[in-house]
Amino acid sequence: ARDATVAGGTTLDLQTGATVGLANLDLPVGGQWLLCYCATLSGSCPNDASFSVLVGTLSVLGPTSNNQDRSCTAGKACDLTGFSGLGLSRFDRVRAVSTAGSCGYASRVAAPIFDGEDKPMEYDAGTSTTQFQISSSHLPWAGQWKLCYCVGMAGSCDDNSEFSVLLGKLTVYGPGSNVQHAACKAGQSCVIKVAGYSSMTISTGDMI
């Protein structure tokens, strides 16, 4: 059966030069798929059984899932090791963008989140795992961001359009900012309220 991941699961007509064009939205994730062929000279191609000839394999480099969400704690170093994908390499980059933005269009968020930079994805070929760490100084407060991915072997990773693949969401737990100042009077009771990025990033039991 056809896979809806590639080109929305639609069949593709050969164009001039016996080619098929795929747009960036046709390839939302990395992976491998079989290319199956139906020759219309023998009639129409009404069902899956009509595509009985194997052409070869389509290999798409990049993350194999768009929901590889991760969570961290504000003020603590965070290890994001273990993203899955096909052909990931040390040339790849990850950027954090606003949750209101779209991968491939949005600019990276400003420092100190990720230090305002696109982060390199380290890959250990021996263990076939990704290595990706964020220092505590680059996660000073809570929030939520989209993680957008650039396959470095296919480009230079210096343009918004190259970060077109959604890797997942990064949620950082803790206070929503570091300018929540409080004022109390000596000798009198006082209530200090701490706001998170949302109700989900702080909870009863956290401490000051």
PDB file of N, CA and C in Angstrom, residues 96-142:
ATOM      1  N   ALA A  96      16.063  26.713  17.468  1.00  0.00           N
ATOM      2  CA  ALA A  96      14.830  26.903  18.230  1.00  0.00           C
ATOM      3  C   ALA A  96      14.093  28.104  17.662  1.00  0.00           C
ATOM      4  N   VAL A  97      12.795  27.923  17.383  1.00  0.00           N
ATOM      5  CA  VAL A  97      11.973  29.028  16.895  1.00  0.00           C
ATOM      6  C   VAL A  97      10.717  29.118  17.759  1.00  0.00           C
ATOM      7  N   SER A  98      10.048  30.233  17.679  1.00  0.00           N
ATOM      8  CA  SER A  98       8.813  30.432  18.430  1.00  0.00           C
ATOM      9  C   SER A  98       7.774  29.378  18.052  1.00  0.00           C
ATOM     10  N   THR A  99       6.942  28.998  19.012  1.00  0.00           N
ATOM     11  CA  THR A  99       5.891  28.018  18.720  1.00  0.00           C
ATOM     12  C   THR A  99       4.876  28.579  17.733  1.00  0.00           C
ATOM     13  N   ALA A 100       4.834  29.898  17.592  1.00  0.00           N
ATOM     14  CA  ALA A 100       3.920  30.519  16.627  1.00  0.00           C
ATOM     15  C   ALA A 100       4.510  30.530  15.223  1.00  0.00           C
ATOM     16  N   GLY A 101       5.812  30.236  15.114  1.00  0.00           N
ATOM     17  CA  GLY A 101       6.475  30.241  13.817  1.00  0.00           C
ATOM     18  C   GLY A 101       6.396  28.891  13.123  1.00  0.00           C
ATOM     19  N   SER A 102       6.878  28.854  11.897  1.00  0.00           N
ATOM     20  CA  SER A 102       6.885  27.624  11.105  1.00  0.00           C
ATOM     21  C   SER A 102       8.297  27.321  10.654  1.00  0.00           C
ATOM     22  N   CYS A 103       8.687  26.064  10.763  1.00  0.00           N
ATOM     23  CA  CYS A 103      10.010  25.655  10.308  1.00  0.00           C
ATOM     24  C   CYS A 103      10.126  25.925   8.806  1.00  0.00           C
ATOM     25  N   GLY A 104      11.254  26.481   8.423  1.00  0.00           N
ATOM     26  CA  GLY A 104      11.466  26.836   7.026  1.00  0.00           C
ATOM     27  C   GLY A 104      11.195  28.293   6.740  1.00  0.00           C
ATOM     28  N   TYR A 105      10.565  28.980   7.702  1.00  0.00           N
ATOM     29  CA  TYR A 105      10.233  30.397   7.541  1.00  0.00           C
ATOM     30  C   TYR A 105      10.713  31.247   8.716  1.00  0.00           C
ATOM     31  N   ALA A 106      10.603  30.707   9.927  1.00  0.00           N
ATOM     32  CA  ALA A 106      10.894  31.485  11.124  1.00  0.00           C
ATOM     33  C   ALA A 106      12.391  31.614  11.377  1.00  0.00           C
ATOM     34  N   SER A 107      12.772  32.762  11.907  1.00  0.00           N
ATOM     35  CA  SER A 107      14.156  32.983  12.320  1.00  0.00           C
ATOM     36  C   SER A 107      14.385  32.346  13.683  1.00  0.00           C
ATOM     37  N   ARG A 108      15.636  32.098  14.011  1.00  0.00           N
ATOM     38  CA  ARG A 108      15.976  31.550  15.317  1.00  0.00           C
ATOM     39  C   ARG A 108      15.613  32.549  16.412  1.00  0.00           C
ATOM     40  N   VAL A 109      15.332  32.022  17.607  1.00  0.00           N
ATOM     41  CA  VAL A 109      15.038  32.906  18.734  1.00  0.00           C
ATOM     42  C   VAL A 109      16.334  33.549  19.216  1.00  0.00           C
ATOM     43  N   ALA A 110      16.196  34.688  19.889  1.00  0.00           N
ATOM     44  CA  ALA A 110      17.366  35.441  20.339  1.00  0.00           C
ATOM     45  C   ALA A 110      18.003  34.790  21.560  1.00  0.00           C
ATOM     46  N   ALA A 111      19.242  35.177  21.811  1.00  0.00           N
ATOM     47  CA  ALA A 111      19.948  34.732  23.010  1.00  0.00           C
ATOM     48  C   ALA A 111      19.159  35.195  24.251  1.00  0.00           C
ATOM     49  N   PRO A 112      19.246  34.505  25.388  1.00  0.00           N
ATOM     50  CA  PRO A 112      20.193  33.429  25.645  1.00  0.00           C
ATOM     51  C   PRO A 112      19.733  32.025  25.253  1.00  0.00           C
ATOM     52  N   ILE A 113      18.496  31.852  24.775  1.00  0.00           N
ATOM     53  CA  ILE A 113      18.052  30.513  24.390  1.00  0.00           C
ATOM     54  C   ILE A 113      18.945  30.002  23.257  1.00  0.00           C
ATOM     55  N   PHE A 114      19.606  28.884  23.497  1.00  0.00           N
ATOM     56  CA  PHE A 114      20.561  28.299  22.536  1.00  0.00           C
ATOM     57  C   PHE A 114      21.695  29.287  22.222  1.00  0.00           C
ATOM     58  N   ASP A 115      21.833  30.313  23.094  1.00  0.00           N
ATOM     59  CA  ASP A 115      22.813  31.373  22.868  1.00  0.00           C
ATOM     60  C   ASP A 115      22.554  32.108  21.561  1.00  0.00           C
ATOM     61  N   GLY A 116      21.287  32.060  21.102  1.00  0.00           N
ATOM     62  CA  GLY A 116      20.924  32.747  19.870  1.00  0.00           C
ATOM     63  C   GLY A 116      21.569  32.159  18.633  1.00  0.00           C
ATOM     64  N   GLU A 117      21.968  30.890  18.698  1.00  0.00           N
ATOM     65  CA  GLU A 117      22.659  30.257  17.575  1.00  0.00           C
ATOM     66  C   GLU A 117      21.952  28.978  17.141  1.00  0.00           C
ATOM     67  N   ASP A 118      22.295  28.516  15.946  1.00  0.00           N
ATOM     68  CA  ASP A 118      21.874  27.191  15.504  1.00  0.00           C
ATOM     69  C   ASP A 118      22.886  26.187  16.039  1.00  0.00           C
ATOM     70  N   LYS A 119      22.390  25.134  16.660  1.00  0.00           N
ATOM     71  CA  LYS A 119      23.275  24.196  17.334  1.00  0.00           C
ATOM     72  C   LYS A 119      23.659  23.027  16.426  1.00  0.00           C
ATOM     73  N   PRO A 120      24.947  22.658  16.419  1.00  0.00           N
ATOM     74  CA  PRO A 120      25.368  21.510  15.616  1.00  0.00           C
ATOM     75  C   PRO A 120      24.874  20.206  16.225  1.00  0.00           C
ATOM     76  N   MET A 121      24.510  19.284  15.371  1.00  0.00           N
ATOM     77  CA  MET A 121      24.089  17.961  15.810  1.00  0.00           C
ATOM     78  C   MET A 121      25.293  17.021  15.699  1.00  0.00           C
ATOM     79  N   GLU A 122      25.792  16.572  16.829  1.00  0.00           N
ATOM     80  CA  GLU A 122      26.907  15.629  16.819  1.00  0.00           C
ATOM     81  C   GLU A 122      26.361  14.219  16.636  1.00  0.00           C
ATOM     82  N   TYR A 123      27.071  13.421  15.829  1.00  0.00           N
ATOM     83  CA  TYR A 123      26.599  12.070  15.549  1.00  0.00           C
ATOM     84  C   TYR A 123      27.742  11.081  15.778  1.00  0.00           C
ATOM     85  N   ASP A 124      27.477  10.062  16.591  1.00  0.00           N
ATOM     86  CA  ASP A 124      28.455   9.022  16.882  1.00  0.00           C
ATOM     87  C   ASP A 124      28.175   7.829  15.978  1.00  0.00           C
ATOM     88  N   ALA A 125      28.992   7.685  14.928  1.00  0.00           N
ATOM     89  CA  ALA A 125      28.769   6.596  13.965  1.00  0.00           C
ATOM     90  C   ALA A 125      28.949   5.231  14.606  1.00  0.00           C
ATOM     91  N   GLY A 126      29.799   5.162  15.640  1.00  0.00           N
ATOM     92  CA  GLY A 126      30.046   3.877  16.294  1.00  0.00           C
ATOM     93  C   GLY A 126      28.826   3.330  17.002  1.00  0.00           C
ATOM     94  N   THR A 127      28.046   4.232  17.634  1.00  0.00           N
ATOM     95  CA  THR A 127      26.853   3.804  18.370  1.00  0.00           C
ATOM     96  C   THR A 127      25.572   4.161  17.640  1.00  0.00           C
ATOM     97  N   SER A 128      25.702   4.864  16.489  1.00  0.00           N
ATOM     98  CA  SER A 128      24.542   5.283  15.684  1.00  0.00           C
ATOM     99  C   SER A 128      23.566   6.117  16.495  1.00  0.00           C
ATOM    100  N   THR A 129      24.098   7.020  17.324  1.00  0.00           N
ATOM    101  CA  THR A 129      23.249   7.883  18.127  1.00  0.00           C
ATOM    102  C   THR A 129      23.677   9.342  17.959  1.00  0.00           C
ATOM    103  N   THR A 130      22.722  10.249  18.152  1.00  0.00           N
ATOM    104  CA  THR A 130      23.022  11.679  18.108  1.00  0.00           C
ATOM    105  C   THR A 130      23.474  12.144  19.484  1.00  0.00           C
ATOM    106  N   GLN A 131      24.328  13.151  19.497  1.00  0.00           N
ATOM    107  CA  GLN A 131      24.812  13.744  20.735  1.00  0.00           C
ATOM    108  C   GLN A 131      24.490  15.237  20.673  1.00  0.00           C
ATOM    109  N   PHE A 132      23.678  15.708  21.609  1.00  0.00           N
ATOM    110  CA  PHE A 132      23.232  17.098  21.554  1.00  0.00           C
ATOM    111  C   PHE A 132      23.002  17.589  22.973  1.00  0.00           C
ATOM    112  N   GLN A 133      23.854  18.515  23.438  1.00  0.00           N
ATOM    113  CA  GLN A 133      23.737  19.039  24.791  1.00  0.00           C
ATOM    114  C   GLN A 133      23.510  20.551  24.765  1.00  0.00           C
ATOM    115  N   ILE A 134      22.771  21.036  25.784  1.00  0.00           N
ATOM    116  CA  ILE A 134      22.539  22.464  25.958  1.00  0.00           C
ATOM    117  C   ILE A 134      23.048  22.845  27.343  1.00  0.00           C
ATOM    118  N   SER A 135      23.855  23.881  27.422  1.00  0.00           N
ATOM    119  CA  SER A 135      24.405  24.294  28.712  1.00  0.00           C
ATOM    120  C   SER A 135      23.341  25.015  29.542  1.00  0.00           C
ATOM    121  N   SER A 136      23.569  25.073  30.848  1.00  0.00           N
ATOM    122  CA  SER A 136      22.604  25.692  31.761  1.00  0.00           C
ATOM    123  C   SER A 136      22.401  27.174  31.453  1.00  0.00           C
ATOM    124  N   SER A 137      23.449  27.862  31.009  1.00  0.00           N
ATOM    125  CA  SER A 137      23.343  29.294  30.730  1.00  0.00           C
ATOM    126  C   SER A 137      22.474  29.592  29.512  1.00  0.00           C
ATOM    127  N   HIS A 138      22.227  28.579  28.686  1.00  0.00           N
ATOM    128  CA  HIS A 138      21.414  28.763  27.484  1.00  0.00           C
ATOM    129  C   HIS A 138      19.949  28.407  27.719  1.00  0.00           C
ATOM    130  N   LEU A 139      19.626  28.043  28.969  1.00  0.00           N
ATOM    131  CA  LEU A 139      18.237  27.746  29.343  1.00  0.00           C
ATOM    132  C   LEU A 139      17.924  28.474  30.658  1.00  0.00           C
ATOM    133  N   PRO A 140      17.916  29.802  30.644  1.00  0.00           N
ATOM    134  CA  PRO A 140      17.777  30.547  31.902  1.00  0.00           C
ATOM    135  C   PRO A 140      16.365  30.591  32.459  1.00  0.00           C
ATOM    136  N   TRP A 141      15.358  30.355  31.632  1.00  0.00           N
ATOM    137  CA  TRP A 141      13.976  30.394  32.117  1.00  0.00           C
ATOM    138  C   TRP A 141      13.107  29.423  31.318  1.00  0.00           C
ATOM    139  N   ALA A 142      11.880  29.267  31.787  1.00  0.00           N
ATOM    140  CA  ALA A 142      10.969  28.305  31.179  1.00  0.00           C
ATOM    141  C   ALA A 142      10.420  28.822  29.855  1.00  0.00           C
TER     142      ALA A 142
END
